[in-house]
Coordinates of N, CA and C in Angstrom, one line a residue:
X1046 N 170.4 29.4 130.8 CA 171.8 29.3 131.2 C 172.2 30.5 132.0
X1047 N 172.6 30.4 133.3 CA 173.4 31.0 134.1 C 174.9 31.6 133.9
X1048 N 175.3 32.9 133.8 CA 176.9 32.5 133.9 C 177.1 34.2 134.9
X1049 N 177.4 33.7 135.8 CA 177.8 35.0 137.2 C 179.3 35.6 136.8
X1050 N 179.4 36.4 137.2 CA 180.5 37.2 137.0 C 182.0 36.8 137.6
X1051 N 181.6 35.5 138.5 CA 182.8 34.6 139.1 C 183.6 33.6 138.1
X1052 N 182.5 33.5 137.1 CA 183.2 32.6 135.8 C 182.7 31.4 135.6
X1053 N 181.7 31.1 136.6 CA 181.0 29.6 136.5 C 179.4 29.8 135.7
X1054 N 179.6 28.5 135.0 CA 178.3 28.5 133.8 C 177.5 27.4 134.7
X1055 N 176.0 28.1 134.6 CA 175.3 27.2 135.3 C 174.1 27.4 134.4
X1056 N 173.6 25.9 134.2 CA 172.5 25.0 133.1 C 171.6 24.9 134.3
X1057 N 170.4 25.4 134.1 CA 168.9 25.7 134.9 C 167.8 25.0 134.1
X1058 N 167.4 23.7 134.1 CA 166.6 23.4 133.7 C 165.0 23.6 134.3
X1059 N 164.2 24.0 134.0 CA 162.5 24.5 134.8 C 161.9 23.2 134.1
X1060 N 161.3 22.6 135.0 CA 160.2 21.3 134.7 C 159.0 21.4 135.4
X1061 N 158.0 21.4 134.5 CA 156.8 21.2 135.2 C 156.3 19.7 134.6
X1062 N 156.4 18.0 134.5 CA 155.5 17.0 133.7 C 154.2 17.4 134.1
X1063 N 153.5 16.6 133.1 CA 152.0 16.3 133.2 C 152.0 15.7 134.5
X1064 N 150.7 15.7 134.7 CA 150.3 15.4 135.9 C 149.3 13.9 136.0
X1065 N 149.2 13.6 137.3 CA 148.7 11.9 137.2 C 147.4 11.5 137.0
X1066 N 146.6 12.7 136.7 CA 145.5 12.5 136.2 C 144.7 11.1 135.2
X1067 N 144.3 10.5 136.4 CA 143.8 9.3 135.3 C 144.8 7.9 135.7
X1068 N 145.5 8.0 136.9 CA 145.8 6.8 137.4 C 145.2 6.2 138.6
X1069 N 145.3 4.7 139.2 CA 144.4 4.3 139.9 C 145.5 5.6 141.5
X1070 N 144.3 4.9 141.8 CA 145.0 5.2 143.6 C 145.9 4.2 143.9
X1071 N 146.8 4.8 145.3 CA 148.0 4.0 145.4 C 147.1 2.9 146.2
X1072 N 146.1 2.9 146.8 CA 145.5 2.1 148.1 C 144.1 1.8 147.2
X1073 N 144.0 0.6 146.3 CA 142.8 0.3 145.8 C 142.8 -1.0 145.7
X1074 N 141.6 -1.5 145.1 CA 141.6 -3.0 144.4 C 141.9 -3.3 143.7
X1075 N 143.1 -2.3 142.9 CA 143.7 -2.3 141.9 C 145.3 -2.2 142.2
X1076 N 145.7 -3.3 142.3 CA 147.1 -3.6 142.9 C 148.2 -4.6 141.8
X1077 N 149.3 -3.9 141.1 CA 149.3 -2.7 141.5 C 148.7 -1.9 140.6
X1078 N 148.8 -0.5 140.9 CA 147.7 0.6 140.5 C 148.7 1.2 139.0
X1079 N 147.3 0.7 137.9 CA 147.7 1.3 136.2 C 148.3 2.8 136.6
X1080 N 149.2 3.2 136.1 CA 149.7 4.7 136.1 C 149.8 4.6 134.7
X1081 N 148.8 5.3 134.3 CA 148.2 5.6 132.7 C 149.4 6.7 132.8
X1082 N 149.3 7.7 133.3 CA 149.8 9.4 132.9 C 151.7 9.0 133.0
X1083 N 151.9 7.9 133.3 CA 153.2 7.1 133.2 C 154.1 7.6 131.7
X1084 N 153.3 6.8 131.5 CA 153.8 7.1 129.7 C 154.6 8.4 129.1
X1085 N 153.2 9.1 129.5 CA 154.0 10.7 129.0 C 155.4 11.1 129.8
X1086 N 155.3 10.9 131.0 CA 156.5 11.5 132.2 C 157.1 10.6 131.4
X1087 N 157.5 9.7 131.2 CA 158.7 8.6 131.0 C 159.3 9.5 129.5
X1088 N 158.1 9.9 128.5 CA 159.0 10.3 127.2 C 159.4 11.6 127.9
X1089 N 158.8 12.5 128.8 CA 159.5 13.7 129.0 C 160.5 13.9 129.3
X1090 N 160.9 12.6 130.4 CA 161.8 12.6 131.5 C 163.3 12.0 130.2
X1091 N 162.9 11.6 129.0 CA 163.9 11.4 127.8 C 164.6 12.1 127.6
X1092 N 163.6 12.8 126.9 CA 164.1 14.3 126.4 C 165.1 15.0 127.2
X1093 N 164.6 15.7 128.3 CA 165.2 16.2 129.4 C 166.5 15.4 129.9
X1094 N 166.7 14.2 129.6 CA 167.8 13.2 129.8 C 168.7 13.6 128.8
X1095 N 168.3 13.3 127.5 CA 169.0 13.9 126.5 C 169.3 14.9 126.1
X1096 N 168.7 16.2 126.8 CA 169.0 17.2 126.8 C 171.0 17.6 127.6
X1097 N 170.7 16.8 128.5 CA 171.5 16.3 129.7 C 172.5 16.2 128.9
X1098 N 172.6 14.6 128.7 CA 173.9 14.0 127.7 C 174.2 14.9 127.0
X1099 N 173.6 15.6 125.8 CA 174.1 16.9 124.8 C 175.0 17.8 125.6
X1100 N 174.7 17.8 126.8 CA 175.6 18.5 127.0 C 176.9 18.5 127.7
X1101 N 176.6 17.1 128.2 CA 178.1 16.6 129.5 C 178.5 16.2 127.8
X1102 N 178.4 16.0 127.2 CA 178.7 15.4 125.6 C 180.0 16.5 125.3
X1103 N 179.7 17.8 125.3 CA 180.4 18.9 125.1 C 181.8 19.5 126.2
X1104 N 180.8 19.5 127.6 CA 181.6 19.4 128.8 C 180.9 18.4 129.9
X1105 N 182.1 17.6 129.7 CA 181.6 16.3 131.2 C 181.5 17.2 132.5
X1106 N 182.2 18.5 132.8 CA 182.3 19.0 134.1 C 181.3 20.4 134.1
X1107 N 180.3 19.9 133.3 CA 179.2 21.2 133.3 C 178.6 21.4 134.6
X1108 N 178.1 22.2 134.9 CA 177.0 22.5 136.3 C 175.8 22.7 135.8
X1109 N 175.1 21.3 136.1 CA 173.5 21.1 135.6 C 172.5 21.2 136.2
X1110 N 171.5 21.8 136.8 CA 170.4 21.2 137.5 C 168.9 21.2 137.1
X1111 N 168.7 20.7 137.1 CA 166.9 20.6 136.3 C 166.2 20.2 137.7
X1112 N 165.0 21.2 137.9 CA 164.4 21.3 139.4 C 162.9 21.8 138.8
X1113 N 162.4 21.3 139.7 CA 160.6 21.7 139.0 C 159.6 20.7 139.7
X1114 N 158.3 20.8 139.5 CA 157.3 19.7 139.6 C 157.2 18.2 138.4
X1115 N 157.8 17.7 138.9 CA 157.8 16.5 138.0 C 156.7 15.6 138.4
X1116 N 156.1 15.9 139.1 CA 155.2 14.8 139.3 C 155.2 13.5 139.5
X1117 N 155.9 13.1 140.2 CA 156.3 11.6 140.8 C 157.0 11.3 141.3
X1118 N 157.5 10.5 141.6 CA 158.1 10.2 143.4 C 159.6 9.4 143.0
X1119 N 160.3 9.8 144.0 CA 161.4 9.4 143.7 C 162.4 8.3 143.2
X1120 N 161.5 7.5 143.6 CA 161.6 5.8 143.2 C 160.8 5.6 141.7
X1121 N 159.8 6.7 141.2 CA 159.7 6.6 139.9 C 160.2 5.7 139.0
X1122 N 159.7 5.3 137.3 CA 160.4 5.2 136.6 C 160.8 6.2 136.3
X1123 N 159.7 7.6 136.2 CA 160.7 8.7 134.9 C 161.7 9.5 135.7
X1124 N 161.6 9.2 137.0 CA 162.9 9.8 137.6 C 164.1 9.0 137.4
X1125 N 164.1 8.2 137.1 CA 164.7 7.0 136.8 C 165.8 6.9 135.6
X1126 N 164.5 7.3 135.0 CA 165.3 7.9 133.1 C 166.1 9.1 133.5
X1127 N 165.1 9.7 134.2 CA 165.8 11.7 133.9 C 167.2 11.3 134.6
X1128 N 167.8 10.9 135.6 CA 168.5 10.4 136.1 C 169.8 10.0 135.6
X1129 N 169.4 8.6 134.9 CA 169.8 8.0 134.1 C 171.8 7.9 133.7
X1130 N 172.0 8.0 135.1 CA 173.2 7.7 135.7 C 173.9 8.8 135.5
X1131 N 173.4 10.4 135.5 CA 174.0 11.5 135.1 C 173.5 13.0 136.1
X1132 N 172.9 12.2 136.8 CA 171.8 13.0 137.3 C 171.6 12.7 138.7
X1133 N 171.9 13.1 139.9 CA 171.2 13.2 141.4 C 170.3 13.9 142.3
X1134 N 169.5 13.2 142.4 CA 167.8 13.6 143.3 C 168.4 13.9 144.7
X1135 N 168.9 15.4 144.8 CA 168.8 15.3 145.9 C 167.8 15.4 147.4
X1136 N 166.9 15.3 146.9 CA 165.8 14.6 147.8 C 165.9 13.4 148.7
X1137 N 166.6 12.1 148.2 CA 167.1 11.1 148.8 C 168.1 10.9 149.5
X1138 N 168.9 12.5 149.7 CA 170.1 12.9 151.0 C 169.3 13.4 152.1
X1139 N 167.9 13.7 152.2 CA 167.2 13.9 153.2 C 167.1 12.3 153.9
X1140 N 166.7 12.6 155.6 CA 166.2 11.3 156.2 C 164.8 11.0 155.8
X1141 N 164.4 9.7 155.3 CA 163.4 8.9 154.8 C 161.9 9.8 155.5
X1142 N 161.9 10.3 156.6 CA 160.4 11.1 156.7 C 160.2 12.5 156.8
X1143 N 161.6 13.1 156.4 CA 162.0 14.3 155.2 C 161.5 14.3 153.7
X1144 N 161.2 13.1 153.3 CA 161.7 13.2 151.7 C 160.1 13.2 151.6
X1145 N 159.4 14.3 151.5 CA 158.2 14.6 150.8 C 158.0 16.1 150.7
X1146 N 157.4 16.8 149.7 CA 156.8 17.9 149.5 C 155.5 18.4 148.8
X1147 N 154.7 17.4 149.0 CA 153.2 17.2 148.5 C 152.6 16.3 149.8
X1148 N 151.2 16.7 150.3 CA 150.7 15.8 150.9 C 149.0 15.1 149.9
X1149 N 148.9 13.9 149.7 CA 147.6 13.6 148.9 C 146.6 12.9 149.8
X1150 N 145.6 12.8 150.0 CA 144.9 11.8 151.0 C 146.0 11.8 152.3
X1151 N 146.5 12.4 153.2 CA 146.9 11.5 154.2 C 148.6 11.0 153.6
X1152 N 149.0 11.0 152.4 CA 150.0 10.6 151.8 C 151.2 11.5 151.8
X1153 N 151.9 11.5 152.3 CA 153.1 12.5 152.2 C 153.9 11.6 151.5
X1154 N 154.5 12.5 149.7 CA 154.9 12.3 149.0 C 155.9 13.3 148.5
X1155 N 156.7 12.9 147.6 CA 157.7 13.4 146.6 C 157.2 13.9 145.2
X1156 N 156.4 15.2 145.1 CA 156.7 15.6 143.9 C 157.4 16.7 143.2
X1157 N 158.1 17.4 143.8 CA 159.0 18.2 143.4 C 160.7 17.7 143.9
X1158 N 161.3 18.1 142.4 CA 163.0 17.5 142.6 C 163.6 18.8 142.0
X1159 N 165.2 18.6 142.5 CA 166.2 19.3 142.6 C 167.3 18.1 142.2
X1160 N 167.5 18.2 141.0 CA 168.9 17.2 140.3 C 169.8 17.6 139.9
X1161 N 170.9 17.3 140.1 CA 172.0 18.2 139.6 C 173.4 17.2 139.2
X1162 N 174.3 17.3 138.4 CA 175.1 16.8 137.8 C 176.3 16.5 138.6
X1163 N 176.8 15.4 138.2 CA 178.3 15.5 138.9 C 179.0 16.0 139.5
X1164 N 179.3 17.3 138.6 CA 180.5 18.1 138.8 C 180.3 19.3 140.2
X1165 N 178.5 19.2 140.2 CA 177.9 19.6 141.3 C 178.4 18.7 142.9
X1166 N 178.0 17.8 142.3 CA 177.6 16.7 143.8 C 178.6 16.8 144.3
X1167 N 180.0 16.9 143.6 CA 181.1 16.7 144.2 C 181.2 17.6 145.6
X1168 N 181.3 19.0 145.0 CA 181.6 19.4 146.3 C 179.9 19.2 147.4
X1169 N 178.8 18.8 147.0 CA 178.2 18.6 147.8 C 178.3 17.2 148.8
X1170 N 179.2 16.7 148.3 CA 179.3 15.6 149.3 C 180.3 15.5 150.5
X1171 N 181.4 16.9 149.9 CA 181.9 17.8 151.1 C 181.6 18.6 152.1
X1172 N 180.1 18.8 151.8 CA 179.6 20.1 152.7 C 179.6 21.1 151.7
X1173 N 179.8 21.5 150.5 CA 179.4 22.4 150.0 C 177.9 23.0 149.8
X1174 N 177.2 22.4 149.8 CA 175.9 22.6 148.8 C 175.3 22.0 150.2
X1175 N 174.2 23.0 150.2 CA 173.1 22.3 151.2 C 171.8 22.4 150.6
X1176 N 170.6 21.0 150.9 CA 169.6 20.9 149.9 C 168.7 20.8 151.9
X1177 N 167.5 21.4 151.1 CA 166.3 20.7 152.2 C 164.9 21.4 151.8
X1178 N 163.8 20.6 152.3 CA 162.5 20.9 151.9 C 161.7 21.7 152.9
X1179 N 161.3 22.6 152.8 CA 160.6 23.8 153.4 C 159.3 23.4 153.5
X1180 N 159.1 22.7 154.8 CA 157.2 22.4 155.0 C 156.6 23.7 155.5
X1181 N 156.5 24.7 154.6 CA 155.4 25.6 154.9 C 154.1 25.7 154.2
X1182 N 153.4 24.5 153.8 CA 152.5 24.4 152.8 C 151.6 22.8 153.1
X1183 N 152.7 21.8 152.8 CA 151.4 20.5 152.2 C 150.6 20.0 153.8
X1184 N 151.5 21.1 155.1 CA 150.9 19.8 156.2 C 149.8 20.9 156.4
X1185 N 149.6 21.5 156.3 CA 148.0 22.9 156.5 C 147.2 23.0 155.6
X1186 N 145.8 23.4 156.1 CA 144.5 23.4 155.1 C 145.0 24.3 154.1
X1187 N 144.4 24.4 153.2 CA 144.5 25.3 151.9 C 144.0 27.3 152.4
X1188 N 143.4 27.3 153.6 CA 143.2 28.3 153.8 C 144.3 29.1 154.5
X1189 N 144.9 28.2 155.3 CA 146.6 28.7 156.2 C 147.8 28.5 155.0
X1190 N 147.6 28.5 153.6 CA 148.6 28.3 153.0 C 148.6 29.0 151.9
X1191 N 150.1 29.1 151.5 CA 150.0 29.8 150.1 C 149.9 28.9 148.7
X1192 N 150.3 28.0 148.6 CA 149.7 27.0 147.4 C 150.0 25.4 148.3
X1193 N 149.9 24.3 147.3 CA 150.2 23.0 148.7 C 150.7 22.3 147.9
X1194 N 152.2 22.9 147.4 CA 153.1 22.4 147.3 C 154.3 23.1 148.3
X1195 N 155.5 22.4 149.1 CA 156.1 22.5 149.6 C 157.6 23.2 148.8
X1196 N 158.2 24.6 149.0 CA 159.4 24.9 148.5 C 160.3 24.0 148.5
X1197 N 161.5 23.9 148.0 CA 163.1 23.0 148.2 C 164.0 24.0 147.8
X1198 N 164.9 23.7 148.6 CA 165.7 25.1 148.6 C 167.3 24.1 148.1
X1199 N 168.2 24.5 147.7 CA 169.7 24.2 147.2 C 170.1 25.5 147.4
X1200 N 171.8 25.4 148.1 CA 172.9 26.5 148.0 C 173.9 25.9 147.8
X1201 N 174.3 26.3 146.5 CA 176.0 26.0 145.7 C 176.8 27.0 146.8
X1202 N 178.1 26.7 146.7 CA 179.4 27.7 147.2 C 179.8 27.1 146.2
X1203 N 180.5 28.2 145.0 CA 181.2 27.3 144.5 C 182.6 27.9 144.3
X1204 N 183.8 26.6 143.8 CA 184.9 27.2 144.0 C 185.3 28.6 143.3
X1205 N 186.5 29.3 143.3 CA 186.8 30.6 142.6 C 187.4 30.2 140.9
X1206 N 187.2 30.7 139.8 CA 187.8 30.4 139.2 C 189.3 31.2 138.8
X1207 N 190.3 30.9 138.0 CA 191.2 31.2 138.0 C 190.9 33.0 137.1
X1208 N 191.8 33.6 137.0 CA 191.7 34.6 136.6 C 192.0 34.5 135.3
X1209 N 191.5 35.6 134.8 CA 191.3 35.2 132.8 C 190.9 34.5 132.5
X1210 N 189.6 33.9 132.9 CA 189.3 33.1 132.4 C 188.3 32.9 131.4
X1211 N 188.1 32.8 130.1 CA 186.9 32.9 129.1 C 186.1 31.7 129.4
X1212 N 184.8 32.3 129.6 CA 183.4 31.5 128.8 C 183.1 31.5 127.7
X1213 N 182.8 30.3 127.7 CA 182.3 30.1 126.1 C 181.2 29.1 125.7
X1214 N 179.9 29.6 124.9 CA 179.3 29.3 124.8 C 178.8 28.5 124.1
X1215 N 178.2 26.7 124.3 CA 178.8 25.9 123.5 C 178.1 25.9 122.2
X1216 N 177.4 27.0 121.3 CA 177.3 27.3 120.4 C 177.8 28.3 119.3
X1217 N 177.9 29.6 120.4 CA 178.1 30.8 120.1 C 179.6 31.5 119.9
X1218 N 180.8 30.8 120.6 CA 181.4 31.5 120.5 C 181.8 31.8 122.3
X1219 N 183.3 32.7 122.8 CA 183.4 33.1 123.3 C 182.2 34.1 123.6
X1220 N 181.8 34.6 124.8 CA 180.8 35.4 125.2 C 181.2 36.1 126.2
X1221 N 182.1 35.9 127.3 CA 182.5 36.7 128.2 C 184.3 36.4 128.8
X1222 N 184.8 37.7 129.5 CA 186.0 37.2 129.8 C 186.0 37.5 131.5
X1223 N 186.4 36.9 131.9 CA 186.5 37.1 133.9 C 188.2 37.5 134.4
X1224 N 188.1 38.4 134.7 CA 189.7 38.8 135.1 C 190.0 40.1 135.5
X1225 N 191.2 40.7 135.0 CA 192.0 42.4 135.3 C 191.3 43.2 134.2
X1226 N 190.7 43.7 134.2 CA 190.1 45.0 133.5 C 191.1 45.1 132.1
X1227 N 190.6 44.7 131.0 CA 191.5 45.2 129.9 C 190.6 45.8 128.7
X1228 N 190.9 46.0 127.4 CA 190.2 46.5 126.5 C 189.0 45.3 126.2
X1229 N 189.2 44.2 126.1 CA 188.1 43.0 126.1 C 187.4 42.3 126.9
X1230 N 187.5 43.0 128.2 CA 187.3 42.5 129.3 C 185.7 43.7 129.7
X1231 N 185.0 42.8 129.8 CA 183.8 44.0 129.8 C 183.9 45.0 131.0
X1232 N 183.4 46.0 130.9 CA 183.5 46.9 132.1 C 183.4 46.0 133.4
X1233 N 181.7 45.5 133.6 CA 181.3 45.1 135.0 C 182.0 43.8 135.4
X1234 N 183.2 43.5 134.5 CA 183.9 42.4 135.0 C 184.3 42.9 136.1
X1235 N 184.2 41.5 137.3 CA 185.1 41.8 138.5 C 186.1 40.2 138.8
X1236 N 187.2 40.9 140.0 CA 188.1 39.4 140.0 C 187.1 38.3 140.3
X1237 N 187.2 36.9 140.2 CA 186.3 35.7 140.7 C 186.5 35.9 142.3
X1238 N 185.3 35.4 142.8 CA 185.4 35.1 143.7 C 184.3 34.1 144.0
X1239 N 184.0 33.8 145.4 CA 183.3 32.4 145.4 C 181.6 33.1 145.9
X1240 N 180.9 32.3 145.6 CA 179.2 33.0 145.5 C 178.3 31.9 145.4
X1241 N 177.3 32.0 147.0 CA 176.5 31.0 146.9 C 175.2 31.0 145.8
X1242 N 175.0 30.3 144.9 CA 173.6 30.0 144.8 C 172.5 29.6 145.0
X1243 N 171.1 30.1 145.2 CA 170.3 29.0 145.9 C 168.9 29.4 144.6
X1244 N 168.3 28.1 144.8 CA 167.3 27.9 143.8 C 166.0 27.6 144.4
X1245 N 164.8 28.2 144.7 CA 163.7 27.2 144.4 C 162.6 27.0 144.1
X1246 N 162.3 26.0 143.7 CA 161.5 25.4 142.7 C 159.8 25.5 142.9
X1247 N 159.0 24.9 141.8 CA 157.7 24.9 142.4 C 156.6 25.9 141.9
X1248 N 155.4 25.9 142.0 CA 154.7 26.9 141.7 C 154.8 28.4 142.3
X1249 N 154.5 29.3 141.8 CA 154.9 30.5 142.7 C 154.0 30.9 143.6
X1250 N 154.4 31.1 144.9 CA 153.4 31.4 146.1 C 152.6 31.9 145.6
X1251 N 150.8 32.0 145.8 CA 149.9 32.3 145.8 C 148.8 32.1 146.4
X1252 N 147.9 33.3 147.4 CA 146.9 32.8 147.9 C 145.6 32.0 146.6
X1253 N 145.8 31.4 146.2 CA 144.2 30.6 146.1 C 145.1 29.2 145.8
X1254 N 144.1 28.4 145.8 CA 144.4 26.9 144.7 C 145.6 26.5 144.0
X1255 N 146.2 25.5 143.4 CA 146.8 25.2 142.2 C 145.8 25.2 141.6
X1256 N 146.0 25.6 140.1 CA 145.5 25.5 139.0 C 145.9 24.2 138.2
X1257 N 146.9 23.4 138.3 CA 147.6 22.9 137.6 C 147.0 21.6 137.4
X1258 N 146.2 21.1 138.2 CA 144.9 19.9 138.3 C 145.8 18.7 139.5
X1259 N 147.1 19.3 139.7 CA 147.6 18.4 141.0 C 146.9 17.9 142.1
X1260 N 146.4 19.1 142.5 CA 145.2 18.8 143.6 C 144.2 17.9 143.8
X1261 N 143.9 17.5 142.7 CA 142.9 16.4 142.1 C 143.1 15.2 141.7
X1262 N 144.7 15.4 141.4 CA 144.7 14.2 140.3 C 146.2 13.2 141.3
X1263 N 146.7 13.6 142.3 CA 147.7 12.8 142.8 C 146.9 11.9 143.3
X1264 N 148.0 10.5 142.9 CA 147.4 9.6 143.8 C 148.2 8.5 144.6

């Protein structure tokens, strides 16, 4: 959990699912193609759903985003679930031969997302928030690149909050105050003001390989 000194609480979800290891290819005599490794993404993509609800449960106007390697494409089921009417891929605001950040065989594909909640989207449907995928990776050999998955980048602006305003943490208790400098007001409090975020996701640059068995096992 995020909370900046402007007064906004922001929920960071990190996802890496299992990987597709063990399913047919998309292009076989196997039509359509068993996605064994299905299974598992679908209970993860639960969890992480209901991680979700627990908390719009508490505040409907939370700022959520859960971003990572999920491993499957956006038409998925378990994006589907993770989703699950509470949740937006923004990957699917890109034009249709934008929306990949993995290439497999010749396949340019979707497996890294950036999802974020309502209270987000809003102003992103104003122009606030700008989302897009960084091809510096899946379209080059493994020797011109630093791993072969493609970054995604997101930047929040978000609005100012009012002054005085308490965070509070939905377990703990009040935890911070945002405002005029007072006896309870922590020192490095400063007035709100408005502050972009940007996030992104994915394995961390590295010259060699993924380790993760992606490389192998997308299909």
């Amino acid at each position: 959990m995020c909370q900046p000194e402007i007064g906004h609480t922001l929920f960071l979800i990190a996802n890496h699912f299992n990987s597709k290891s063990g399913d047919d290819p998309l292009f076989s005599f196997a039509q359509p193609p068993v996605l064994v490794s299905e299974i598992q993404r679908n209970q993860q993509a639960q969890i992480v759903n209901d991680f979700v609800d627990a908390i719009l449960a508490l505040d409907p106007n939370a700022n959520i985003v859960a971003l990572g390697d999920f491993n499957d494409f956006q038409f998925s089921t378990p994006l589907a679930i993770l989703k699950g009417g509470v949740l937006t891929d923004l990957i699917t605001g890109l034009p249709t031969a934008e929306q990949y950040s993995y290439v497999y065989d010749g396949n340019a594909q979707v497996l890294d997302h950036i999802l974020i909640s309502n209270h987000l989207l809003a102003p992103f449907e104003t122009g606030f928030a700008l989302f897009d995928v960084v091809h510096a990776n899946a379209e080059f050999p493994p020797a011109a690149r630093a791993t072969d998955h493609d970054p995604s980048l997101v930047r929040f602006t978000l609005e100012a909050t009012p002054a005085n305003v308490t965070l509070t943490n939905l377990t703990a208790g009040p935890v911070i105050s945002i405002g005029r400098r007072s006896r309870r007001t922590p020192r490095r409090a400063r007035p709100p003001r408005s502050q972009p975020f940007r996030i992104m996701p994915g394995p961390i640059a590295r010259r060699e390989p993924c380790r993760c068995g992606c490389a192998k096992s997308k299909s």
